[in-house]
XYZ file of C-alpha atoms in Angstrom:
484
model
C -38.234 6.459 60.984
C -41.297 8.125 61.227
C -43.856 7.065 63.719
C -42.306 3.821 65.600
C -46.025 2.128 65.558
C -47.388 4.549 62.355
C -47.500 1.399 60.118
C -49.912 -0.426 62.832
C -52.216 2.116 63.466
C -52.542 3.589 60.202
C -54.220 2.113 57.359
C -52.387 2.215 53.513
C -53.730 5.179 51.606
C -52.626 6.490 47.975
C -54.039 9.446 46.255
C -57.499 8.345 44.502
C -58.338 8.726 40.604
C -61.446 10.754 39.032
C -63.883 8.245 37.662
C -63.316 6.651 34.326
C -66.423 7.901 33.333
C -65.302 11.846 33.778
C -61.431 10.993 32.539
C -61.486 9.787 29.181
C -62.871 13.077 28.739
C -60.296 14.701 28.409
C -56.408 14.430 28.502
C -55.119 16.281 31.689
C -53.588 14.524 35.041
C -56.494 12.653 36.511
C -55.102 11.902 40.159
C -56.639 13.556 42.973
C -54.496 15.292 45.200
C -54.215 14.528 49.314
C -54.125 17.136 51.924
C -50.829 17.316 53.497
C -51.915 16.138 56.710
C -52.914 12.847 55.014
C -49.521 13.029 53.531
C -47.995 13.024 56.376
C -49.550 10.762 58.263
C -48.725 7.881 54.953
C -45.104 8.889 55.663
C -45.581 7.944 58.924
C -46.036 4.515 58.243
C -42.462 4.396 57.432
C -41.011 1.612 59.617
C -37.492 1.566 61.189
C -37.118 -2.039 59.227
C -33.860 -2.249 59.646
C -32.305 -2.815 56.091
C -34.093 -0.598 54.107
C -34.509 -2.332 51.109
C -36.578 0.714 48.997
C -33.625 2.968 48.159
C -31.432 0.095 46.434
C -30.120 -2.122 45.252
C -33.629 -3.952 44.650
C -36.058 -0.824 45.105
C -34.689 2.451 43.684
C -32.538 2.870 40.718
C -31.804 6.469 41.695
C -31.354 5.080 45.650
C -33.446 7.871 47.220
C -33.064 8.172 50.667
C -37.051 7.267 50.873
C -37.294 6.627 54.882
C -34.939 9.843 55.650
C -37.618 11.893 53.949
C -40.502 10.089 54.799
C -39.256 11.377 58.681
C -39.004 14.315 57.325
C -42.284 14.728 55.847
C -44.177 13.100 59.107
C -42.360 15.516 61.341
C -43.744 18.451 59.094
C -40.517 20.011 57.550
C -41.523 19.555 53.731
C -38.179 22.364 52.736
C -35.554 19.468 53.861
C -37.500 16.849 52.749
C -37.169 18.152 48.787
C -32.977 18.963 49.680
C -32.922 15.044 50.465
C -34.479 13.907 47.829
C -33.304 16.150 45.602
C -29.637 15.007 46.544
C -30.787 11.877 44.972
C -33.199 12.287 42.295
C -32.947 15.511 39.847
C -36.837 15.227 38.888
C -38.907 13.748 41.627
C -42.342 15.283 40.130
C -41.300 12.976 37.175
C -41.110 9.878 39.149
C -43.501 10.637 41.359
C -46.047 10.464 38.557
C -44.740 7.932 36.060
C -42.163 5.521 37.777
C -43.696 2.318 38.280
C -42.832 2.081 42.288
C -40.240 -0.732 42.520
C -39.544 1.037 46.064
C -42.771 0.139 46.864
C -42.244 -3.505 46.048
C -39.201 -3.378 48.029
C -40.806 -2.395 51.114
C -40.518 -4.607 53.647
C -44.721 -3.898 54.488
C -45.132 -5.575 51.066
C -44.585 -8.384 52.525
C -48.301 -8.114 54.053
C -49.214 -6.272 50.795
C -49.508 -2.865 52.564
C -46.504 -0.774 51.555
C -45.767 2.440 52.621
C -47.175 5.059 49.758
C -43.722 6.124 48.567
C -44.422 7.130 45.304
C -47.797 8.941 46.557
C -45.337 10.923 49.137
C -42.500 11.572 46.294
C -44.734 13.194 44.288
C -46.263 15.477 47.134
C -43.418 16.787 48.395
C -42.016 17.578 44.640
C -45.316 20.013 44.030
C -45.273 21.484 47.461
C -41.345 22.251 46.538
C -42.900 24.766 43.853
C -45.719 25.745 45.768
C -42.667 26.982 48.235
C -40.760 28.358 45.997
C -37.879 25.752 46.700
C -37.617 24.602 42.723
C -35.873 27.761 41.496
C -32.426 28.162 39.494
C -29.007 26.995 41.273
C -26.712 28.140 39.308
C -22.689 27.308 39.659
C -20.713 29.630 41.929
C -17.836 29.628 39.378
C -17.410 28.336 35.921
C -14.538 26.256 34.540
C -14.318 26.688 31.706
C -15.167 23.433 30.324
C -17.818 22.579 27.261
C -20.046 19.843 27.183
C -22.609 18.884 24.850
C -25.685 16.518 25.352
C -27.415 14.573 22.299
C -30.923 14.278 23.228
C -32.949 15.998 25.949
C -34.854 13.432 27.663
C -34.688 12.335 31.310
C -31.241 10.857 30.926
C -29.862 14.016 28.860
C -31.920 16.358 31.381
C -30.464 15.007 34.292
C -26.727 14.920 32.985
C -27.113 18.361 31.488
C -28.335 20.103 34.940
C -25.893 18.179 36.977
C -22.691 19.421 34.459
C -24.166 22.761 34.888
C -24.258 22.571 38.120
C -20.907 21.805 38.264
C -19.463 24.836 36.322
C -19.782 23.746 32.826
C -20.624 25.372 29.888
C -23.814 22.878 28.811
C -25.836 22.512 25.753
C -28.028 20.219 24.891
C -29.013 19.386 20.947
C -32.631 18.200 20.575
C -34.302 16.763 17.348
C -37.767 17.768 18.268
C -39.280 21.558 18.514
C -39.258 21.158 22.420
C -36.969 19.317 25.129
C -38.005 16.222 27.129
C -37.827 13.603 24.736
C -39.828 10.410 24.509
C -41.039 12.091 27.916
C -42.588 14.843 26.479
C -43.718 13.398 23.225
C -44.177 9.497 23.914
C -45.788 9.485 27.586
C -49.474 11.123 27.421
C -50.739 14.166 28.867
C -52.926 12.319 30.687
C -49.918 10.861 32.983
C -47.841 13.691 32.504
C -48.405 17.122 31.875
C -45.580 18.750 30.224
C -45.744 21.971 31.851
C -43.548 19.898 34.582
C -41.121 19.366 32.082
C -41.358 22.931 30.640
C -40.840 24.233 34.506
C -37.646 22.085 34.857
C -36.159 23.371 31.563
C -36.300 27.162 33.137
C -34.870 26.105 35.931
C -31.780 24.699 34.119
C -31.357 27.694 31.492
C -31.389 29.718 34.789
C -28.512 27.771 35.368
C -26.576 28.415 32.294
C -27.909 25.339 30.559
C -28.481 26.149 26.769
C -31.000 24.251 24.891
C -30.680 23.800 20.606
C -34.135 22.128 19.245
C -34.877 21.235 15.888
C -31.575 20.099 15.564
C -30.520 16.319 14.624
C -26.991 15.501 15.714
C -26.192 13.412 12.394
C -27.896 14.825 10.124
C -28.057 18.332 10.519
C -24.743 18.779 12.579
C -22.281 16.110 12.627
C -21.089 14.406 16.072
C -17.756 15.114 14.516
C -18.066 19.100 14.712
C -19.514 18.664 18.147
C -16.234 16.596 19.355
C -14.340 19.395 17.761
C -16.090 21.873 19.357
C -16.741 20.849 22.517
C -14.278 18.839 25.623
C -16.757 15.967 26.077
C -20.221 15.273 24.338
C -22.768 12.672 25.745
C -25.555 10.893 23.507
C -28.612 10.411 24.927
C -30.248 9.471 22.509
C -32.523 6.973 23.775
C -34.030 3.515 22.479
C -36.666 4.678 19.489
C -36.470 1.419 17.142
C -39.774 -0.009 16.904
C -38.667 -3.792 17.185
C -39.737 -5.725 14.328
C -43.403 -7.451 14.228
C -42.862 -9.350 11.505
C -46.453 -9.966 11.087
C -48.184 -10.528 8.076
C -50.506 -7.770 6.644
C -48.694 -4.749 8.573
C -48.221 -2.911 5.738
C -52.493 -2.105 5.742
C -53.552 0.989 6.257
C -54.853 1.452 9.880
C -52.059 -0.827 11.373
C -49.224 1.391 12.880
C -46.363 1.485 15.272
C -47.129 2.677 18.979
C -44.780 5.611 18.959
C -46.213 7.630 16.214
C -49.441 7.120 17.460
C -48.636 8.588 20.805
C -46.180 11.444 19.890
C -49.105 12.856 17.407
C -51.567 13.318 20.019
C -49.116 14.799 22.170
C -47.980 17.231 19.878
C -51.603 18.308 18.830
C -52.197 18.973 22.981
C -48.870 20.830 22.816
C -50.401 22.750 19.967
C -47.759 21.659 17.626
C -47.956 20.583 13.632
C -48.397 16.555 14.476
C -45.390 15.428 11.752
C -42.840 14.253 13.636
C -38.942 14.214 12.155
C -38.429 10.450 13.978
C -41.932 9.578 14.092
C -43.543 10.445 10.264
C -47.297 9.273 10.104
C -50.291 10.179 8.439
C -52.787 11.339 11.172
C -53.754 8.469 13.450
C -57.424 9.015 15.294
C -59.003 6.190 17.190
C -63.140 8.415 17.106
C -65.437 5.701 16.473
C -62.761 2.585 15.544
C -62.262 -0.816 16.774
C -58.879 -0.867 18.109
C -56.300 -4.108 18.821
C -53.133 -2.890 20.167
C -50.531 -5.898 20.133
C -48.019 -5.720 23.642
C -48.680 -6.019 27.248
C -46.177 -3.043 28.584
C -46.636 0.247 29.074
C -46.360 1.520 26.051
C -49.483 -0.446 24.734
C -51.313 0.789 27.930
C -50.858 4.634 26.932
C -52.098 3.743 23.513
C -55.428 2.029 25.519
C -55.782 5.296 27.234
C -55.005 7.544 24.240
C -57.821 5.354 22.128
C -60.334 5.756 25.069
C -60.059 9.644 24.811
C -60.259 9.742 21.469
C -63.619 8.081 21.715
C -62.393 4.563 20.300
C -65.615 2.412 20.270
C -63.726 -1.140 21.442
C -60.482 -1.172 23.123
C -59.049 -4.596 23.196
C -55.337 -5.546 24.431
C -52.655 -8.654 23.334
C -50.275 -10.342 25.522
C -48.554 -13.237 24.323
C -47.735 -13.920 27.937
C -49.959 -16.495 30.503
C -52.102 -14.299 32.553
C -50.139 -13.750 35.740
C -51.142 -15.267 39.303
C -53.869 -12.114 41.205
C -50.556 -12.435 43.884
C -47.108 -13.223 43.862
C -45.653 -15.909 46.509
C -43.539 -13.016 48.789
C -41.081 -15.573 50.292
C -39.570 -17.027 47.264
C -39.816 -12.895 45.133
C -39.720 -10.502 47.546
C -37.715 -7.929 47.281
C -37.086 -7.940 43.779
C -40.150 -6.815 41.425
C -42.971 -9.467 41.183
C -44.688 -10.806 38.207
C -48.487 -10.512 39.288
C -51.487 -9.617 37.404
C -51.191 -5.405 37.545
C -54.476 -3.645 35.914
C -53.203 0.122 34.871
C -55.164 3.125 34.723
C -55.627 3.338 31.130
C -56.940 -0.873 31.246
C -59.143 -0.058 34.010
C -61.133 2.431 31.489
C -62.454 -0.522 29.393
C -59.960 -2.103 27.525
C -60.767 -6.212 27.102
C -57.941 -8.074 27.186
C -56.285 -11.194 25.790
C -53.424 -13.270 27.374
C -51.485 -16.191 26.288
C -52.314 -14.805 22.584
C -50.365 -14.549 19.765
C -50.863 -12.123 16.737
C -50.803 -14.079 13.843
C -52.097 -11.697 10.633
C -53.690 -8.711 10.268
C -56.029 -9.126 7.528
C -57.850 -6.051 5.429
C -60.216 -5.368 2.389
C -58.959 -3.183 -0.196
C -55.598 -2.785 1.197
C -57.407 -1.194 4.535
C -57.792 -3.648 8.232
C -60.427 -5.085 9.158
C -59.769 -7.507 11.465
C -56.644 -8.940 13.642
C -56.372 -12.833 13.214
C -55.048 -14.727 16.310
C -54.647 -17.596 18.137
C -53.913 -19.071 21.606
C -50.257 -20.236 22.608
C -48.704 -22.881 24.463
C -46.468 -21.979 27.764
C -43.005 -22.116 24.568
C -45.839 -19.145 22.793
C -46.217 -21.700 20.331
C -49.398 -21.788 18.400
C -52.286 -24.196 19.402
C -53.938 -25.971 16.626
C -57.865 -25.136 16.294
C -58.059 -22.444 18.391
C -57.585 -19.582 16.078
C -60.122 -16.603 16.214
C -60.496 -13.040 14.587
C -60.747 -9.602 16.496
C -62.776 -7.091 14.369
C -60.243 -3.958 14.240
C -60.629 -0.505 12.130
C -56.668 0.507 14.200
C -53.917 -1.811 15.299
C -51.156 -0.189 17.227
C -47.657 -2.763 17.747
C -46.249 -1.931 21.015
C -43.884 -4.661 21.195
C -40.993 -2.900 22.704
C -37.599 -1.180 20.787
C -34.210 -2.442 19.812
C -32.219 0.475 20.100
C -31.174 3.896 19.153
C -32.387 5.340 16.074
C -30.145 4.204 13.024
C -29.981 7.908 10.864
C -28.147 10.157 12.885
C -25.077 9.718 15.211
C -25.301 5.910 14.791
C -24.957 5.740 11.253
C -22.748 8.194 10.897
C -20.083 6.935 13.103
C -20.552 3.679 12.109
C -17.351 1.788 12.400
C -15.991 4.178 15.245
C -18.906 3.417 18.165
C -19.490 -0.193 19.111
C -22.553 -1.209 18.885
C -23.615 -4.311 21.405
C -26.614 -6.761 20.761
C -28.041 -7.269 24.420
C -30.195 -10.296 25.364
C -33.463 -8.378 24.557
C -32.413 -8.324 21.051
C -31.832 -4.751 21.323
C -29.023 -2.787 19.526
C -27.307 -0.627 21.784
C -24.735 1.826 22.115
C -21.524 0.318 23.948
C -20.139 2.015 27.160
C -19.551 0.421 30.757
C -22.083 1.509 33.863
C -18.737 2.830 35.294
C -17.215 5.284 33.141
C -20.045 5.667 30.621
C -16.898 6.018 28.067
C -18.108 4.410 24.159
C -15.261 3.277 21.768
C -14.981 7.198 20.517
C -12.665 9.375 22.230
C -14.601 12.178 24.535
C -18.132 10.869 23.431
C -20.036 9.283 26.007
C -23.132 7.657 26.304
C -26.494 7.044 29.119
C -29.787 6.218 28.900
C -31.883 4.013 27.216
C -29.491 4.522 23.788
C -26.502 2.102 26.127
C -28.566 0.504 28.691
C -31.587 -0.478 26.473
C -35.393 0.136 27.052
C -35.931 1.261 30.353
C -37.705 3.539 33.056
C -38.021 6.869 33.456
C -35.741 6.735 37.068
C -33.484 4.175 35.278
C -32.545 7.378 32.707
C -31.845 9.646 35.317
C -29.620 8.110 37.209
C -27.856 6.788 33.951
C -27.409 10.697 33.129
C -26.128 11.457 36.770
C -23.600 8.933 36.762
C -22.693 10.045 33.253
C -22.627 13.738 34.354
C -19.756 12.654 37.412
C -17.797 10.173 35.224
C -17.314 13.695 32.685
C -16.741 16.270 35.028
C -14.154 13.746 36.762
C -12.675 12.973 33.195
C -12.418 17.225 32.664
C -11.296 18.379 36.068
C -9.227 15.338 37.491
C -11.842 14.767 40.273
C -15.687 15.315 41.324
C -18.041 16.593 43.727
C -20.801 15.452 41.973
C -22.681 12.348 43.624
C -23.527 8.897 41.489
């Protein structure tokens, strides 16, 4: 796999960032693109290691066949290098940008903390596939005759709704929003994603007979019950869209606001949309010239750090109720599995201060309006520690604590009493269907994503939808092509 003594000779290399300085300027992709000869050369680092621990079970949800196409890629032939890994992976300029890499914590050159640049090579040979030309419609060399309809159009409904169409179906997916890609489109910034990637992708698959339906919400404006009648199988993918529940004092202030609408306003006024949301309703939320807490330590609190920067917040400042992590994990007793180690993302490394072993205990205001976040240190059970409370000035809070499931108005509520619902152990509400079948409690409805499996990643949703996508067209034809 690639060059037998590549990962001796050559030194780890990932693409580099513009300065902070020059991006929180503005809100486009920030990354700076490597030639492919330096491309190559990373892929040659790829070591024949034996087990390959990368594409799964511990690296890749999607299992990409990451040292096949890393051979591919050092040995110059970039056109078979996108068939494999699109055989795997549906949208690899997706996770190429946003996926958090656990491949790359799986690689067995972690282990000296040098992995090969997987997610750095991914995303290369995705844009040189439409540089080539490669990324065009495939569309099915015979129908069947079969309908299908998807809830939701974000990764997990994307993938599902290309791979069904694909397989001769008649697809069409039912969004909520003006424009497809979900919480991908509208929840992840510009700034990590531009969403003419997304907009690409959705020509591809209606030049594959996929038909797309916006503005409409399945339980409220069209009942799942005329779509079951209408159609041989429906799949929700709705995702997970909850906020989960602060429950801290003084959130009702003015200035003191849920991540999500936050987010999906800013990316609707780059889109060049009206910034109302139908999920997401919000006065306008602008960070110019405010003090800003933002309560969570995930990535959704990062993207509101990043979003606050750009919008010219003055202060930036970031709560985690967890310890700080250790600078490295001990390899021997984590390795391969993801490691709990102090990361610093983009967004935090343009400013933000931030707090650990913190709680949030009131957000206090004048007049009705904030003014300040009160807090406190914890103990190692987050318990509060006498005497040590303190006050962050703050003109914005965001709480990015996480969700706990599907929205409630819309196919939820209104089959409530047909569709299980499960409470998972991170308190979350979701949707109940086996990673098998993908089957829920109501004949020919199905559900993936986030919605059954519960807050997740990008790559998680994808191959939720795939796996989805075969378990239907099985279900409809009596067997399937289509890989899981």
């Amino acid at each position: 796999m690639g060059k037998v003594t590549g990962f001796l000779e050559i030194d780890r290399q990932v693409h580099k960032y513009q300065p902070a300085s020059d991006r929180i300027r503005h809100f486009r992709e920030f990354t700076l693109p490597m030639s492919d000869k330096e491309v190559e050369k990373q892929a040659a680092r790829c070591m024949d290691c034996g087990i390959p621990y990368c594409h799964g079970p511990t690296g890749c949800p999607v299992h990409n066949q990451i040292p096949d196409w890393n051979d591919l890629v050092y040995n110059g032939d970039w056109d078979n290098a996108i068939r494999n890994l699109h055989s795997t992976n549906n949208f690899p300029e997706f996770t190429g940008r946003i996926c958090p890499a656990p491949c790359e914590e799986a690689c067995t050159l972690n282990l000296e903390d040098i992995p090969v640049a997987i997610k750095t090579i991914e995303q290369a040979i995705a844009d040189k596939a439409y540089e080539t030309g490669h990324i065009r419609p495939y569309p099915p060399e015979k129908k069947t005759g079969k309908r299908v309809a998807v809830i939701g159009s974000g990764p997990a409904g994307m993938a599902a709704a290309q791979q069904l169409g694909r397989a001769g179906h008649d697809v069409h997916v039912y969004e909520r929003e003006s424009r497809p890609g979900g919480l991908m489109r509208y929840g992840i910034p510009d700034f990590k994603i531009e969403k003419h990637y997304i907009d690409r992708r959705i020509e591809q698959m209606q030049g594959e007979g996929v038909s797309f339906h916006c503005g409409v919400n399945v339980g409220v404006d069209k009942p799942v019950a005329q779509l079951l009648a209408e159609y041989d199988a429906v799949l929700y993918c709705g995702g997970s869209e909850t906020p989960r529940p602060a429950n801290i004092p003084g959130d009702d202030l003015d200035g003191v606001h849920d991540a999500m609408p936050y987010l999906v306003q800013q990316n609707k006024r780059i889109g060049g949309e009206p910034i109302q949301s139908v999920a997401w309703p919000s006065p306008p939320i602008v960070a110019g010239g405010q003090h800003v807490v933002v309560v969570g330590g995930g990535d959704t609190a990062s993207d509101c750090v990043g979003t606050a920067f750009r919008q010219g917040a003055v202060r930036v400042t970031q709560l985690d109720i967890r310890p700080q992590p250790p600078e490295k994990e001990d390899k021997l007793s984590v390795w391969p599995y993801w490691a709990t180690k102090m990361r610093t993302s983009s967004s935090q490394a343009e400013g933000a201060e931030r707090e650990f072993q913190v709680a949030t205990l009131e957000f206090i205001g004048e007049d009705g309006a904030l003014t300040g976040v009160k807090c406190c240190e914890v103990d190692e059970k987050r318990k509060p520690i006498a005497g040590t409370e303190f006050v962050i000035r703050a003109d914005l809070a965001f709480i990015a604590i996480g969700f706990a499931g599907p929205a409630t108005v819309g196919p939820v509520s209104e089959l409530a009493g047909q569709m299980k619902i499960v409470i998972d152990t991170r308190r979350s509400n979701n949707v109940e269907a086996n990673d098998r079948d993908y089957q829920t409690s109501v004949e020919k409805l199905y559900a993936a994503g986030d919605v059954r499996r519960g807050q997740s990643l990008v790559v998680w949703a994808i191959r939720e939808g795939r796996q989805a996508a075969r378990s239907i067209d099985e279900a409809l034809m009596g067997s399937s092509v289509l890989p899981r």
